[in-house]
Amino acid sequence: MISHTSGSRNRRRAVSLLLAAAIAGSVWSTPAAYAGKEGIYLNAEAYFTLEKIGFTSVSDGTNLQFSIRLHNGSRSAVNFGAYGALVQDSSGRRYSAKLTAKRNALVQPGQEQDYGYVAKLPSGAAPDDLQVIVFAWDYSRKTYMRELGAFSVAAAVEADGANGAGSAVYLNAADEKLPADAAASFAVARLYEVYEEDGGWHLYADLLVTNHGSSALTLPSSIVYQLEDAEGNMLPLEASGPALGAIPAGKTRKLTLKSGVALDGGGNGRPWTVHVEANRADGTELTLASVGANSGGAIAGLGGSEPYIRADGSTTLSFKLDSASAVTLPDKTVVKAVVTLSQSAAKYASLPALQARFQSKSGAGSFEAADTGSHPAYLSANGSEPYVFEASLPADADPDDLQLVLFETAGSGAASAAHPVFVGDLDGVPTKDSLDSEAVAYTLGEKLPLETGGILDEDMSVSLMDLQLYQNESTGYATAVAKFKLTNNDSSALPVPDLLFDLAGPDGRVYSGVRQQNAVSSIAPNTSYMVAYSFQVPGLEPGADVELRAYEQKAGSVSRISLGSFATALQIDETDDNKWNVYPFELVTKEYYRTMNMGSGTFNYMLQLHLDLKRLESIVYDTTLSAIQFEYTDVFGIPLSTATASLTGASRMVSGRNTITIPNIKTSQYGSGDKINVYEVIQTPNGQVKRLLGTFQP
């Protein structure tokens, strides 16, 4: 442990070895990882920086608390016990600084360690007037100290602000039971003004609280939050959403606050200040932090996106307001908005429970919006999930006056709470006065007349070859899968265009498409490639009229460019005939018969198929995308066993005789009403989906 009282020979020897390589009294620029920070170097690889500046008013003066961070990039350990710190003001007066907690003095190679100090100063001490001096213990001098350099306190505060770190607030002045190094910083991530059902505007503040101490921190119960407007009026703020709980050392947590009473006016864009205060045991009030921000600074426009701030302050997920539409009818105005939640991390992420409302910026009202789809519990690595929200508003509602507010709900029952996590502005939303479509009539298999010249090369043709309805095995909801043929008519390879597709149902609901995960990056000359998009379309049936809308989004742009809209229909595939359409193949069953291989309590079902299998055209595609599944079910439709067959590869199904073995069926489950269902199964980013092709009665 660190102690500054020992005068042992070993310490003097260690000091002399370190000082031999030191540049005494010099302050150098630090590496890029600490850009903007002053550094006092021991050698080319080891140096000090000044961190976590905090001022606290006490009854007999001001406490300055700070940390000296030792960065050891050298190949041997550095003993911080050989060094110390003190504070000096502009008049040359010096103040002793005491360590606030015990630490291991040895900093190992490649490591860094903070050592916290506190110095008692006169009342009114300010950063511009102060320096922190770092010294080495040198017992050959009368003062026992050799100065290595001095930090500007003002520069350290400014550097922390530029890096978004904020100044640390030491909390033991608010609660003496806390450790001396208990410190936190407060930053306003965003402010939203939300019009609520009580007929008033309420302000929500997302406050990021970072624990700068060495142990877990629970904020004192004496802390209260106040909201101040530009005129100096104060309003109380109350916690909304999940409780903050204990914050691990070095970690950040999000605290959502809500104004306890309705605001005077509203609509976002106004300046506010959030005050963090503490009611001390002696009856006095202590202001710990004051953070200012404008409300509505993080509102996304059409095509824009904003990060979703999670409970730990991370922002690897983001919401994007993909599109919106409004239809003004004689008796109502129907408004829809498509929002996509995406993540940039290569790991699974749980999806938030979302609710939505459309609010009027002029304060005319707030209207609940329905989520028209179903969603998985988790988002795949680097995946995305579309949401479509719809609401019917009064006929005289102005679509350009609307904002979409997404709320995350937490808890259950009476303890549940909702707080806003995204606001999108619908200003400029396309509006029409009827549900009539302007889409071009389209027939499957034809070349889509898409606009070229952007990401779509003029020598690349796109055709929709197959549009079938499947069932998602995880959610049970309908999923439309569109199989597109991309043909490179050029003499050199062309990149696969990152096209975006929406599917609009006959009721005007819009469903966003998600491209298959394993798509190639380029297409060889004079070659065709198949790429599949899936759409979660609850409520649609085979044969339904739909509108396929194509878009592109150029690199660096937040808006989508329409490439065309096409009227077509979901295919109706007969399941009681002997032909199976599995693009790019067609399978015709000539005959079939069965055998059973009995075992001890189980049997294997052997289905002998004589097929006429045709490849309809030459096209390259991901062979893991699609397969044929044979499902043995009992009289109640309960699956007992399955077997999967491929249409490509060495063990693929062929024209002629094929043997399908469905294994391990219990003899006790066998019945006269058993049957075999045959499905095409497709892997989509939202899970496996399947489509019934036909049925065999054993």
XYZ file of C-alpha atoms in Angstrom:
698
model
C 0.000 0.000 0.000
C 1.091 3.622 -0.542
C 2.665 5.428 2.364
C 4.557 8.704 2.230
C 6.278 8.413 5.638
C 8.861 5.692 5.057
C 12.460 6.742 4.352
C 13.960 3.361 3.650
C 17.122 2.859 1.626
C 15.181 0.814 -0.935
C 12.816 3.719 -1.555
C 15.681 6.195 -2.001
C 17.296 3.786 -4.463
C 14.032 3.351 -6.383
C 13.539 7.117 -6.539
C 17.043 7.665 -7.838
C 16.597 5.060 -10.578
C 13.317 6.620 -11.711
C 14.586 10.189 -11.542
C 17.600 9.273 -13.637
C 15.243 8.819 -16.600
C 12.854 11.676 -15.712
C 12.631 15.046 -17.396
C 12.052 17.091 -14.251
C 9.661 20.033 -14.401
C 8.543 19.468 -18.002
C 4.963 19.102 -19.273
C 4.721 17.321 -22.636
C 1.899 16.456 -25.026
C 0.534 12.975 -24.377
C -0.255 10.162 -26.829
C -3.375 10.271 -29.022
C -5.397 8.233 -26.493
C -5.177 11.219 -24.138
C -5.279 13.995 -26.726
C -5.842 17.399 -25.126
C -4.408 16.323 -21.741
C -1.243 17.732 -20.187
C 1.240 15.048 -19.246
C 4.206 14.959 -16.853
C 6.648 12.327 -18.082
C 8.900 10.061 -16.040
C 10.351 8.664 -19.250
C 9.224 8.112 -22.830
C 6.698 5.438 -21.794
C 5.500 6.417 -18.304
C 3.702 9.640 -17.435
C 1.092 11.294 -15.210
C -2.174 13.067 -16.142
C -4.605 15.066 -14.006
C -8.125 13.630 -13.847
C -11.527 13.891 -12.097
C -11.419 17.490 -10.896
C -14.117 18.301 -8.356
C -14.854 21.263 -6.057
C -17.053 20.941 -2.961
C -18.085 23.797 -0.669
C -17.630 22.983 3.016
C -18.319 25.043 6.119
C -14.738 26.332 6.461
C -13.631 26.550 2.834
C -13.521 24.527 -0.375
C -12.346 20.977 -0.936
C -10.520 20.324 -4.199
C -10.564 16.645 -5.080
C -8.594 15.222 -7.989
C -6.828 12.115 -9.206
C -3.314 11.630 -10.519
C -3.351 8.910 -13.170
C -0.117 7.008 -13.709
C 0.139 5.543 -17.225
C 2.838 2.880 -17.338
C 3.748 1.947 -20.898
C 7.208 0.755 -19.929
C 8.449 -2.798 -19.502
C 8.794 -2.700 -15.710
C 6.548 -1.778 -12.786
C 6.500 1.824 -11.519
C 6.131 2.531 -7.784
C 3.731 5.437 -7.250
C 4.775 5.485 -3.606
C 7.856 7.394 -4.742
C 5.695 10.379 -5.764
C 3.202 12.802 -4.317
C 1.111 15.871 -5.159
C 0.255 19.282 -3.720
C -1.790 22.324 -4.790
C -0.493 25.834 -5.426
C -2.439 29.051 -6.117
C -1.357 32.017 -8.253
C 0.191 33.814 -5.235
C 2.539 30.886 -4.640
C 0.775 29.625 -1.544
C 0.830 25.856 -1.279
C -1.712 23.419 0.165
C -1.050 19.833 1.123
C -3.027 17.081 -0.614
C -3.919 13.828 1.092
C -4.636 10.486 -0.523
C -8.330 9.608 -0.202
C -8.036 5.825 -0.412
C -5.508 3.026 -0.183
C -4.151 1.735 -3.464
C -1.522 -0.733 -4.553
C 1.497 1.491 -5.202
C 2.922 -0.702 -7.971
C 1.558 -0.043 -11.470
C 2.410 -2.972 -13.697
C 3.655 -2.651 -17.302
C 0.884 -1.745 -19.739
C -1.455 -0.672 -16.922
C -2.737 2.624 -15.550
C -4.008 3.515 -12.078
C -5.753 6.517 -10.500
C -4.687 7.870 -7.109
C -7.243 10.195 -5.529
C -6.345 13.282 -3.464
C -8.182 15.965 -1.513
C -6.827 19.420 -0.604
C -8.568 21.972 1.637
C -8.540 25.464 0.073
C -10.037 28.848 1.001
C -13.644 29.569 0.058
C -14.100 30.724 -3.525
C -11.090 28.871 -4.934
C -11.396 28.659 -8.733
C -9.735 26.419 -11.364
C -8.068 29.360 -13.182
C -6.121 30.193 -10.023
C -4.760 26.735 -9.240
C -2.044 24.269 -10.186
C -1.430 20.694 -9.084
C 2.284 19.994 -8.623
C 3.617 16.455 -8.918
C 6.867 15.734 -7.075
C 9.227 12.872 -6.299
C 10.251 12.172 -2.729
C 13.943 13.118 -2.474
C 15.373 12.854 1.011
C 18.606 14.570 0.005
C 16.708 17.893 -0.134
C 15.550 20.055 2.728
C 11.920 19.870 1.537
C 12.268 16.119 0.818
C 10.676 16.839 -2.583
C 11.826 17.333 -6.149
C 9.194 18.878 -8.415
C 8.531 17.028 -11.686
C 5.997 19.427 -13.163
C 2.756 21.301 -12.646
C -0.739 20.779 -14.087
C -3.161 23.577 -14.823
C -6.434 22.746 -13.058
C -8.375 24.893 -15.550
C -6.812 23.035 -18.501
C -7.735 19.666 -16.981
C -11.359 20.763 -16.483
C -11.490 22.044 -20.078
C -9.982 18.808 -21.470
C -12.517 16.679 -19.575
C -15.322 18.780 -21.043
C -13.950 18.500 -24.599
C -13.736 14.712 -24.246
C -17.328 14.488 -23.006
C -16.153 13.279 -19.598
C -17.487 16.186 -17.575
C -16.165 17.139 -14.157
C -16.345 14.610 -11.374
C -18.500 15.543 -8.392
C -17.349 14.160 -5.055
C -20.403 12.939 -3.191
C -19.155 12.504 0.363
C -20.042 16.167 0.948
C -23.662 15.145 0.336
C -23.435 11.954 2.383
C -20.568 11.503 4.850
C -21.165 7.743 4.872
C -19.789 7.479 1.345
C -16.054 6.803 0.765
C -13.845 9.857 0.307
C -13.237 8.973 -3.340
C -16.928 8.453 -4.171
C -17.309 10.609 -7.272
C -19.667 10.833 -10.229
C -20.185 12.986 -13.295
C -23.559 13.969 -14.727
C -24.241 14.636 -18.410
C -27.526 15.329 -20.208
C -27.718 12.974 -23.176
C -30.992 14.409 -24.487
C -34.093 16.368 -23.534
C -37.528 15.684 -25.024
C -40.715 17.678 -24.595
C -43.627 15.263 -24.877
C -47.318 16.127 -25.091
C -49.209 13.741 -22.837
C -52.780 12.674 -22.317
C -53.242 15.078 -19.402
C -53.248 17.872 -21.973
C -49.812 19.241 -21.096
C -46.192 19.156 -22.161
C -43.758 17.268 -19.942
C -39.997 17.312 -20.265
C -38.011 14.077 -20.113
C -34.264 14.190 -19.480
C -31.867 11.302 -20.067
C -29.074 11.853 -17.546
C -25.896 9.785 -17.881
C -24.293 9.143 -14.484
C -20.705 7.859 -14.500
C -19.061 6.415 -11.394
C -15.500 7.746 -11.109
C -14.833 6.092 -7.752
C -13.054 2.843 -6.980
C -16.098 0.921 -5.761
C -19.768 0.484 -6.659
C -21.807 3.643 -6.100
C -25.420 4.125 -5.093
C -26.425 7.767 -5.305
C -27.455 9.195 -1.920
C -31.187 9.326 -1.279
C -30.766 13.003 -0.392
C -30.143 13.900 -4.051
C -32.954 15.758 -5.809
C -33.247 17.091 -9.341
C -34.542 20.476 -10.460
C -35.337 21.851 -13.904
C -34.701 25.526 -14.644
C -36.033 27.365 -17.710
C -34.535 30.394 -19.446
C -36.419 32.770 -17.118
C -35.081 31.130 -13.976
C -38.277 29.292 -13.061
C -37.670 26.008 -11.238
C -39.642 22.768 -11.651
C -39.118 19.459 -9.840
C -37.900 16.435 -11.773
C -38.927 12.901 -10.838
C -37.361 9.567 -11.766
C -39.085 7.803 -14.655
C -38.249 4.368 -16.005
C -35.952 1.750 -14.453
C -34.348 2.492 -11.091
C -30.698 3.505 -11.270
C -29.415 1.037 -8.650
C -25.733 0.550 -7.850
C -23.300 1.761 -10.518
C -20.125 -0.359 -10.807
C -16.799 1.465 -10.642
C -15.907 3.100 -13.940
C -19.326 2.397 -15.471
C -22.164 4.604 -16.697
C -25.903 4.274 -16.156
C -28.840 6.137 -17.683
C -31.290 7.893 -15.373
C -34.497 9.178 -16.988
C -36.151 12.144 -15.273
C -39.567 13.688 -15.930
C -40.980 17.067 -15.001
C -43.482 16.543 -12.194
C -45.866 19.209 -13.468
C -46.887 20.281 -16.958
C -44.713 22.889 -18.667
C -45.870 26.313 -19.737
C -46.075 25.833 -23.518
C -43.935 23.280 -25.297
C -42.857 21.876 -28.619
C -39.089 21.358 -28.155
C -36.226 23.686 -29.025
C -36.040 25.599 -25.707
C -32.989 25.917 -23.398
C -33.098 24.190 -20.015
C -30.751 23.527 -17.116
C -30.866 20.371 -15.008
C -29.612 20.884 -11.441
C -28.386 17.977 -9.315
C -28.763 18.970 -5.666
C -28.450 17.371 -2.240
C -30.267 18.111 1.000
C -27.544 17.664 3.629
C -28.067 16.394 7.151
C -27.401 19.867 8.587
C -30.374 21.248 6.646
C -28.334 23.055 3.999
C -28.665 22.502 0.240
C -25.688 21.626 -1.917
C -25.638 21.982 -5.710
C -23.549 19.130 -7.082
C -23.913 19.771 -10.808
C -25.766 21.996 -13.270
C -26.022 20.825 -16.867
C -27.662 22.768 -19.683
C -29.126 21.574 -22.971
C -31.822 22.437 -25.500
C -34.875 20.215 -25.698
C -35.448 18.411 -28.965
C -31.821 18.463 -30.056
C -31.984 14.766 -30.927
C -35.161 14.683 -33.042
C -34.810 12.787 -36.324
C -36.382 13.974 -39.551
C -37.675 11.728 -42.315
C -34.840 9.395 -43.251
C -32.858 10.433 -40.176
C -31.628 8.340 -37.273
C -30.750 8.790 -33.620
C -29.014 6.408 -31.189
C -31.037 4.352 -28.743
C -29.417 4.966 -25.369
C -29.512 1.783 -23.341
C -29.524 1.524 -19.545
C -25.715 1.281 -19.486
C -25.342 4.386 -21.651
C -24.217 2.416 -24.707
C -25.369 3.491 -28.173
C -24.671 0.501 -30.429
C -28.370 0.478 -31.401
C -30.124 3.238 -33.321
C -33.604 4.140 -34.523
C -34.155 5.371 -38.076
C -37.333 7.016 -39.332
C -37.300 5.242 -42.686
C -40.494 6.641 -44.133
C -43.944 7.970 -43.338
C -47.198 8.516 -45.207
C -50.512 10.194 -44.579
C -53.910 9.733 -46.204
C -56.549 12.422 -45.644
C -60.061 10.990 -45.881
C -63.425 12.686 -45.288
C -63.781 11.248 -41.793
C -60.186 10.762 -40.647
C -56.497 11.110 -41.390
C -54.523 7.851 -41.470
C -50.844 8.240 -40.597
C -48.159 5.541 -40.835
C -44.481 5.598 -39.984
C -41.789 2.986 -40.585
C -38.952 2.897 -38.039
C -36.013 0.489 -38.138
C -34.013 -0.431 -35.058
C -30.495 -1.481 -36.064
C -27.343 -2.389 -34.220
C -23.686 -2.060 -35.169
C -22.348 -4.630 -32.703
C -21.498 -8.211 -33.644
C -23.563 -9.726 -30.824
C -27.162 -10.406 -29.916
C -29.170 -7.591 -28.346
C -32.516 -7.708 -26.564
C -35.219 -5.591 -28.174
C -36.962 -2.959 -26.053
C -40.707 -3.137 -25.421
C -41.998 -0.189 -27.434
C -45.177 1.862 -27.514
C -45.816 4.739 -29.893
C -47.834 7.942 -30.107
C -48.206 10.692 -32.678
C -48.073 14.101 -30.999
C -48.976 17.488 -32.409
C -46.150 20.036 -32.244
C -48.756 22.780 -31.820
C -50.246 20.995 -28.794
C -53.462 19.964 -30.541
C -53.320 16.436 -29.142
C -51.557 13.125 -28.727
C -52.754 9.908 -30.371
C -51.883 6.280 -29.674
C -50.283 4.440 -32.586
C -50.602 0.689 -33.187
C -47.602 -1.508 -33.924
C -48.766 -3.500 -36.954
C -46.161 -6.268 -36.707
C -44.649 -8.793 -34.332
C -41.041 -8.791 -33.250
C -38.505 -11.289 -31.910
C -37.087 -10.998 -28.411
C -33.536 -10.518 -29.673
C -31.800 -8.713 -32.501
C -29.166 -10.690 -34.381
C -25.563 -9.521 -34.666
C -25.394 -6.438 -36.911
C -29.103 -7.012 -37.548
C -32.121 -4.753 -37.878
C -35.818 -4.940 -37.052
C -38.521 -2.867 -38.802
C -41.513 -1.411 -36.962
C -44.628 -0.005 -38.648
C -46.819 2.293 -36.549
C -50.277 3.440 -37.637
C -52.930 5.736 -36.184
C -56.248 7.247 -37.215
C -56.406 10.962 -36.378
C -59.160 13.555 -36.716
C -59.897 14.543 -40.299
C -58.510 18.061 -39.831
C -55.156 16.900 -38.381
C -52.122 18.402 -40.125
C -49.626 15.601 -40.932
C -46.724 18.084 -41.119
C -47.482 19.110 -37.515
C -46.894 15.604 -36.191
C -44.047 13.905 -34.383
C -43.735 10.171 -33.723
C -42.710 9.433 -30.121
C -41.482 5.940 -29.196
C -41.701 4.965 -25.537
C -39.871 2.106 -23.861
C -41.926 0.366 -21.194
C -40.368 -1.176 -18.114
C -41.860 -3.090 -15.217
C -45.338 -4.574 -15.090
C -48.740 -3.853 -13.617
C -49.041 -0.782 -11.428
C -45.250 -0.460 -11.315
C -44.879 -0.170 -15.089
C -43.565 3.067 -16.565
C -42.887 4.379 -20.052
C -40.275 6.913 -21.081
C -39.433 8.280 -24.548
C -36.427 6.844 -26.378
C -36.941 8.320 -29.856
C -38.753 11.245 -31.451
C -39.134 11.596 -35.206
C -40.525 14.648 -36.993
C -42.979 14.010 -39.852
C -42.569 17.452 -41.407
C -42.677 16.935 -45.184
C -44.550 13.624 -44.976
C -46.046 12.580 -48.351
C -49.825 13.085 -48.228
C -52.592 11.962 -50.567
C -56.358 12.155 -50.415
C -57.202 8.535 -51.284
C -55.929 5.028 -50.842
C -55.610 4.591 -54.613
C -52.202 3.357 -55.687
C -49.999 4.831 -58.413
C -47.980 1.640 -58.711
C -47.209 0.239 -62.175
C -48.842 -3.102 -62.983
C -46.236 -5.852 -62.876
C -46.065 -9.549 -63.812
C -43.724 -11.913 -62.012
C -40.627 -12.773 -64.005
C -40.509 -9.540 -65.981
C -37.659 -7.083 -65.629
C -38.484 -4.461 -63.008
C -38.275 -1.000 -64.646
C -36.147 0.458 -61.855
C -34.438 3.816 -62.086
C -30.717 3.342 -62.789
C -27.694 5.585 -62.510
C -27.382 5.417 -58.717
C -26.288 2.259 -56.918
C -28.030 0.208 -59.629
C -25.793 -0.096 -62.680
C -27.503 0.277 -66.055
C -26.120 -3.145 -67.042
C -27.712 -4.816 -64.034
C -31.305 -6.038 -64.454
C -33.606 -7.026 -61.577
C -36.629 -9.332 -61.839
C -39.030 -10.538 -59.170
C -39.285 -14.272 -59.818
C -41.194 -15.558 -56.809
C -43.388 -13.976 -54.105
C -44.767 -16.584 -51.731
C -46.284 -16.573 -48.259
C -44.544 -18.559 -45.511
C -45.082 -19.076 -41.787
C -42.480 -18.071 -39.228
C -41.910 -21.110 -36.994
C -40.930 -18.960 -33.993
C -43.730 -16.363 -34.040
C -46.414 -18.087 -36.108
C -46.882 -14.912 -38.160
C -47.003 -14.795 -41.924
C -43.814 -13.886 -43.774
C -43.643 -12.998 -47.449
C -40.424 -14.028 -49.199
C -39.495 -12.342 -52.469
C -36.880 -14.049 -54.653
C -35.184 -11.620 -57.033
C -33.013 -12.479 -60.019
C -30.123 -10.054 -60.544
C -28.457 -10.394 -63.945
C -25.105 -8.852 -64.856
C -25.221 -8.026 -68.554
C -21.797 -6.391 -68.489
C -18.458 -7.877 -69.555
C -16.965 -7.361 -66.076
C -18.070 -8.143 -62.547
C -20.598 -5.784 -60.946
C -21.342 -5.300 -57.234
C -24.616 -6.588 -55.832
C -26.693 -3.427 -55.320
C -27.895 -2.835 -51.757
C -31.513 -2.260 -52.740
C -34.247 -1.620 -50.194
C -37.771 -3.002 -50.618
C -41.087 -2.345 -48.885
C -44.295 -4.313 -49.362
C -47.613 -2.473 -48.983
C -50.770 -4.474 -48.308
C -54.256 -3.751 -49.683
C -55.116 -1.811 -46.497
C -52.133 0.506 -46.975
C -49.982 -1.041 -44.276
C -46.298 -1.009 -45.189
C -43.869 -3.808 -44.329
C -40.108 -3.341 -44.644
C -38.022 -6.061 -46.282
C -34.843 -7.600 -44.871
C -32.261 -9.087 -47.218
C -30.864 -12.587 -46.687
C -27.747 -12.694 -44.537
C -25.338 -14.580 -46.815
C -25.418 -12.586 -50.033
C -22.400 -12.355 -52.334
C -20.747 -8.967 -52.886
C -20.417 -9.139 -56.686
C -21.846 -10.945 -59.730
C -19.648 -12.361 -62.507
C -20.166 -11.185 -66.117
C -23.198 -12.604 -67.947
C -24.331 -14.374 -64.766
C -27.536 -14.271 -62.751
C -27.725 -14.372 -58.965
C -30.741 -14.928 -56.726
C -31.200 -12.819 -53.594
C -34.154 -13.135 -51.210
C -35.913 -10.506 -49.105
C -38.351 -11.366 -46.310
C -41.265 -9.249 -45.025
C -43.221 -9.909 -41.829
C -46.816 -9.448 -43.015
C -49.295 -10.478 -40.293
C -52.835 -10.654 -41.636
C -52.035 -11.116 -45.344
C -53.305 -14.168 -47.207
C -52.141 -15.925 -50.405
C -53.396 -14.073 -53.451
C -53.547 -10.685 -51.682
C -52.852 -7.644 -53.857
C -49.642 -5.955 -52.781
C -47.425 -3.104 -53.848
C -43.658 -3.664 -54.133
C -41.729 -0.443 -53.521
C -38.036 -0.220 -54.355
C -35.550 2.288 -52.932
C -31.865 3.027 -52.816
C -29.877 4.767 -50.108
C -26.575 6.276 -51.149
C -23.525 6.088 -48.882
C -23.467 8.904 -46.344
C -27.101 9.837 -46.959
C -29.948 9.450 -44.468
C -32.746 9.682 -47.042
C -34.103 7.011 -49.382
C -34.622 7.526 -53.102
C -37.589 5.800 -54.736
C -36.727 3.590 -57.713
C -40.307 2.578 -58.514
C -43.524 1.054 -57.209
C -45.124 -2.056 -58.706
C -48.552 -3.643 -58.269
C -48.576 -7.426 -58.046
C -50.014 -10.165 -55.814
C -48.863 -12.878 -53.461
C -48.797 -16.197 -55.309
C -51.308 -18.966 -54.690
C -49.608 -22.336 -54.755
C -51.787 -25.445 -54.937
C -50.884 -28.023 -52.296
C -53.147 -30.858 -53.475
C -51.400 -31.509 -56.791
C -48.195 -33.374 -57.571
C -46.134 -30.301 -58.588
C -43.896 -28.376 -56.204
C -42.645 -24.935 -57.237
C -39.425 -24.114 -55.422
C -37.725 -21.434 -57.492
C -35.396 -21.958 -59.310
C -36.636 -25.585 -59.401
C -39.823 -27.393 -60.292
C -40.475 -30.867 -58.842
C -43.177 -33.224 -60.109
C -44.002 -36.375 -58.114
C -44.462 -39.347 -60.459
C -45.115 -41.940 -57.779
C -44.239 -42.756 -54.202
C -44.378 -45.683 -51.802
C -43.219 -46.310 -48.265
C -41.459 -48.815 -46.059
C -40.936 -48.939 -42.327
C -37.712 -50.067 -40.662
C -38.781 -51.248 -37.220
C -36.519 -51.085 -34.157
C -36.952 -51.485 -30.417
C -39.873 -49.179 -29.671
C -39.150 -46.933 -32.682
C -39.187 -47.098 -36.448
C -37.682 -45.230 -39.370
C -40.120 -44.160 -42.068
C -38.692 -44.648 -45.588
C -40.395 -42.583 -48.272
C -39.521 -43.646 -51.820
C -40.111 -40.803 -54.297
C -39.932 -40.897 -58.084
C -39.423 -37.272 -59.133
C -39.176 -35.273 -62.311
C -36.873 -32.467 -61.126
C -36.181 -29.512 -63.404
C -33.921 -26.515 -62.933
C -35.937 -23.723 -64.541
C -32.937 -21.570 -65.360
C -29.229 -21.190 -64.654
C -28.815 -18.973 -61.617
C -26.341 -18.814 -58.750
C -27.693 -18.685 -55.212
C -26.767 -19.419 -51.598
C -27.348 -23.161 -51.214
C -27.985 -22.780 -47.453
C -30.941 -20.477 -48.068
C -33.582 -23.056 -48.974
C -34.263 -26.769 -48.400
C -37.100 -29.326 -48.570
C -38.413 -30.597 -45.243
C -40.425 -33.800 -44.779
C -42.447 -33.721 -41.567
C -44.139 -36.829 -40.157
C -47.231 -35.795 -38.137
C -49.851 -37.720 -36.223
C -53.599 -37.535 -36.672
C -53.701 -34.373 -34.539
C -51.130 -32.601 -36.677
C -48.364 -32.879 -34.061
C -44.922 -33.291 -35.709
C -43.212 -36.509 -34.631
C -40.038 -36.382 -36.711
C -38.530 -34.560 -39.691
C -35.988 -35.080 -42.440
C -34.421 -32.423 -44.656
C -33.260 -32.761 -48.243
C -31.306 -30.355 -50.431
C -31.751 -29.463 -54.078
C -28.010 -28.912 -54.588
C -24.792 -30.605 -53.546
C -23.584 -34.190 -53.587
C -26.557 -35.567 -51.618
C -29.185 -33.529 -53.448
C -32.536 -34.819 -54.648
C -32.449 -35.880 -58.303
C -34.723 -36.730 -61.180
C -35.613 -40.359 -60.706
C -35.810 -42.314 -57.478
C -35.043 -40.708 -54.108
C -35.168 -42.215 -50.630
C -36.153 -39.974 -47.725
C -35.592 -41.441 -44.257
C -37.583 -39.921 -41.397
C -35.994 -41.410 -38.260
C -36.841 -42.318 -34.676
C -40.636 -42.358 -34.606
C -42.052 -44.134 -31.576
C -44.177 -47.133 -32.469
C -46.659 -46.086 -29.801
C -47.274 -42.883 -31.735
C -48.091 -44.572 -35.025
C -51.687 -44.225 -36.181
C -53.856 -44.647 -39.238
C -54.317 -40.877 -39.607
C -50.609 -40.081 -39.817
C -49.346 -38.099 -42.787
C -46.222 -36.490 -44.201
C -46.209 -32.756 -44.887
C -43.642 -31.443 -47.346
C -42.365 -27.873 -46.883
C -39.921 -25.487 -48.431
C -37.962 -23.984 -45.528
C -36.006 -20.731 -45.847
C -33.586 -19.137 -43.415
C -34.343 -15.422 -42.900
C -32.721 -12.849 -40.568
C -35.880 -13.118 -38.433
C -35.837 -16.902 -38.150
C -36.777 -19.960 -40.209
C -39.969 -19.807 -42.284
C -41.729 -22.603 -44.149
C -44.335 -23.054 -46.897
C -46.458 -26.150 -47.447
C -45.810 -27.807 -50.823
C -47.887 -30.956 -50.501
C -48.947 -33.886 -48.325
C -48.458 -37.664 -48.508
C -50.926 -39.979 -46.840
C -49.020 -43.139 -45.736
